[in-house]
Tab-separated table of C-alpha atoms in Angstrom:
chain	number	residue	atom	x	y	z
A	204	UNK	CA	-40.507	17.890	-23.267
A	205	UNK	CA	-42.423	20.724	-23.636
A	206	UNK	CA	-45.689	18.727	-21.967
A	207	UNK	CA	-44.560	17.526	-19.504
A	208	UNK	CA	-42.586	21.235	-18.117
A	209	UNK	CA	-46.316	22.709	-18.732
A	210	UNK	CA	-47.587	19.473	-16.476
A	211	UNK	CA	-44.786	20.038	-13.409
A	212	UNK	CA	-45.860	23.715	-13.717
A	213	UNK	CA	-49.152	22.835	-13.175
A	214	UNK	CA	-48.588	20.567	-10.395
A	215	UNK	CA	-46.548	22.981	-8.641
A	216	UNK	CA	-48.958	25.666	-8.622
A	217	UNK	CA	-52.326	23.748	-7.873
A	218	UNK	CA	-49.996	22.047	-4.591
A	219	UNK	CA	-49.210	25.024	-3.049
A	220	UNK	CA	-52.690	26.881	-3.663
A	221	UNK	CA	-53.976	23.587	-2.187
A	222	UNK	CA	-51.559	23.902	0.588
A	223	UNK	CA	-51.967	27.608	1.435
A	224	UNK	CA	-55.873	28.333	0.854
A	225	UNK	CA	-57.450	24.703	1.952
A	226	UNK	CA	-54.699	23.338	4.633
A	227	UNK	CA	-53.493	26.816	5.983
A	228	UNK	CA	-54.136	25.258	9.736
A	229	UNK	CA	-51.693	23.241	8.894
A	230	UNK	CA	-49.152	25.954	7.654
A	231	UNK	CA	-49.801	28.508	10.755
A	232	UNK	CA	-49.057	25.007	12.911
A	233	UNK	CA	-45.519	24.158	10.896
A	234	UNK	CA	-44.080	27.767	11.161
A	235	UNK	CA	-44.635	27.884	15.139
A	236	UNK	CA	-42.619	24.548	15.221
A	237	UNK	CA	-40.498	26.007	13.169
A	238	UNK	CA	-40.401	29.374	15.204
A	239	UNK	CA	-41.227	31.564	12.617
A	240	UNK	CA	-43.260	34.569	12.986
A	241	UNK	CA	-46.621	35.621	11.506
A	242	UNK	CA	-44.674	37.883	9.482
A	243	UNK	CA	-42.874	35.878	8.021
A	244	UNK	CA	-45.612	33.237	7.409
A	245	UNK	CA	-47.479	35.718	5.297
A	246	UNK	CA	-44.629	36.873	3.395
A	247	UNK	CA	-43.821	33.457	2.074
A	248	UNK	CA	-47.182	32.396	1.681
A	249	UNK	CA	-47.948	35.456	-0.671
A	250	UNK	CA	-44.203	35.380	-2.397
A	251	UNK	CA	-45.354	31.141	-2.986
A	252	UNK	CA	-48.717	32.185	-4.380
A	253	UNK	CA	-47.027	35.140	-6.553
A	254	UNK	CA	-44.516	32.453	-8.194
A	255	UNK	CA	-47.538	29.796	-8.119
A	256	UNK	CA	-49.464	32.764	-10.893
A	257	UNK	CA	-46.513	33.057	-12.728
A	258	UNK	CA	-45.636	29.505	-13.281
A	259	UNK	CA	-49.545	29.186	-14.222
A	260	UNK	CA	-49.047	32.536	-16.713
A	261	UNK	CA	-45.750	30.980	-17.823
A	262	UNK	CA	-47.690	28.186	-19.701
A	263	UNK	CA	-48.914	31.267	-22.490
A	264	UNK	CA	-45.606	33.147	-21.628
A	265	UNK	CA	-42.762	31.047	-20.923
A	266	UNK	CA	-40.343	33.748	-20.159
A	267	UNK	CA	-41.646	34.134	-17.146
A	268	UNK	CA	-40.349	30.584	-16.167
A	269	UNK	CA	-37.029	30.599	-15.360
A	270	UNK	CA	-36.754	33.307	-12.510
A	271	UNK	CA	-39.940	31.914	-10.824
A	272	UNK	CA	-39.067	28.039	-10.678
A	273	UNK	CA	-35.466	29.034	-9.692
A	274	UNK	CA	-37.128	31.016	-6.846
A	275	UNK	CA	-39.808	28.198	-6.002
A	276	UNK	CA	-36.994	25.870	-5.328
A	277	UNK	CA	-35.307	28.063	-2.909
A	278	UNK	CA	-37.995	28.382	-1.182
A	279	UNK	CA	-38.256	24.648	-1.247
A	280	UNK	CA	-34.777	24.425	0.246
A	281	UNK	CA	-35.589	26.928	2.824
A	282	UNK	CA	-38.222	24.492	3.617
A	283	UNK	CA	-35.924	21.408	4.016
A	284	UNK	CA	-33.526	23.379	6.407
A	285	UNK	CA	-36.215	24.201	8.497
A	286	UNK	CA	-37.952	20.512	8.161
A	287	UNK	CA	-34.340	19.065	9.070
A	288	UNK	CA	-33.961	21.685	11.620
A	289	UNK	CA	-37.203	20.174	13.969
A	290	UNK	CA	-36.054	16.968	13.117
A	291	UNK	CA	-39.321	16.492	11.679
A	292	UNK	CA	-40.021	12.968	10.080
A	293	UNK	CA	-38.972	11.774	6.815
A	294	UNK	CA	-42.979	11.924	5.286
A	295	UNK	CA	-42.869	15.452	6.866
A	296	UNK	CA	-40.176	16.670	4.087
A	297	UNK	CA	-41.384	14.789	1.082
A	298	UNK	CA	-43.831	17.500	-0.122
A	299	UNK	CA	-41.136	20.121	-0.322
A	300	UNK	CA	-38.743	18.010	-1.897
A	301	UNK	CA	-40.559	16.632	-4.622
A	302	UNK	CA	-41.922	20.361	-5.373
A	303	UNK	CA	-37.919	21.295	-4.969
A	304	UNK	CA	-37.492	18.694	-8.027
A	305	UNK	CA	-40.177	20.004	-10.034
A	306	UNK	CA	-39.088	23.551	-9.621
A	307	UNK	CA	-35.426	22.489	-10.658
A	308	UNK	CA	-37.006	19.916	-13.365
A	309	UNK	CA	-38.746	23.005	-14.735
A	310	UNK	CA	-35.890	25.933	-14.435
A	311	UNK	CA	-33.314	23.529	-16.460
A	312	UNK	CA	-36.467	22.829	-18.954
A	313	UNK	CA	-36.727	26.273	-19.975
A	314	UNK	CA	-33.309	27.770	-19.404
């Protein structure tokens, strides 16, 4: 079991670096549909990348797990409100949920 919470830790982290660093067009285009402010937009994006190193530094120290999944897959949540909220397409919310799953998969690996 152990494997494959280090491999959904992994894939967690590497997504939303991906997301944030290479696509963040896309990300300042989602939070003005979403009506979000700048603000806002940063402090996510740097809270997601904070969790993203710990989940990362979790693989050598794995109590550092728990807290940080737990609060990946709020943010994931947060993300499907605001996905159902536009009324955004089904493909649109996939992402967030399967990184919601992982994050849950992962809190309830290590807890």
């Amino acid at each position: 079991m152990i494997i494959y919470t280090t491999i959904a830790q992994l894939v967690i982290a590497i997504s939303v670096a991906y997301v944030w660093i290479f696509r963040f067009d896309n990300i300042v285009t989602e939070f003005k549909q979403f009506g979000l402010s700048d603000l806002t937009r940063n402090i996510v994006g740097a809270s997601k990348m904070a969790l993203a190193t710990l989940l990362i530094t979790g693989i050598w120290f794995p109590t550092l797990v728990f807290i940080p999944a737990l609060a990946m897959a709020f943010l994931m949540v947060c993300a499907q409100f605001f996905h159902f909220k536009v009324k955004n397409p089904w493909f649109k919310h996939l992402p967030s949920l399967l990184l919601l799953a992982l994050s849950l998969f992962v809190a309830l690996s290590v807890s």
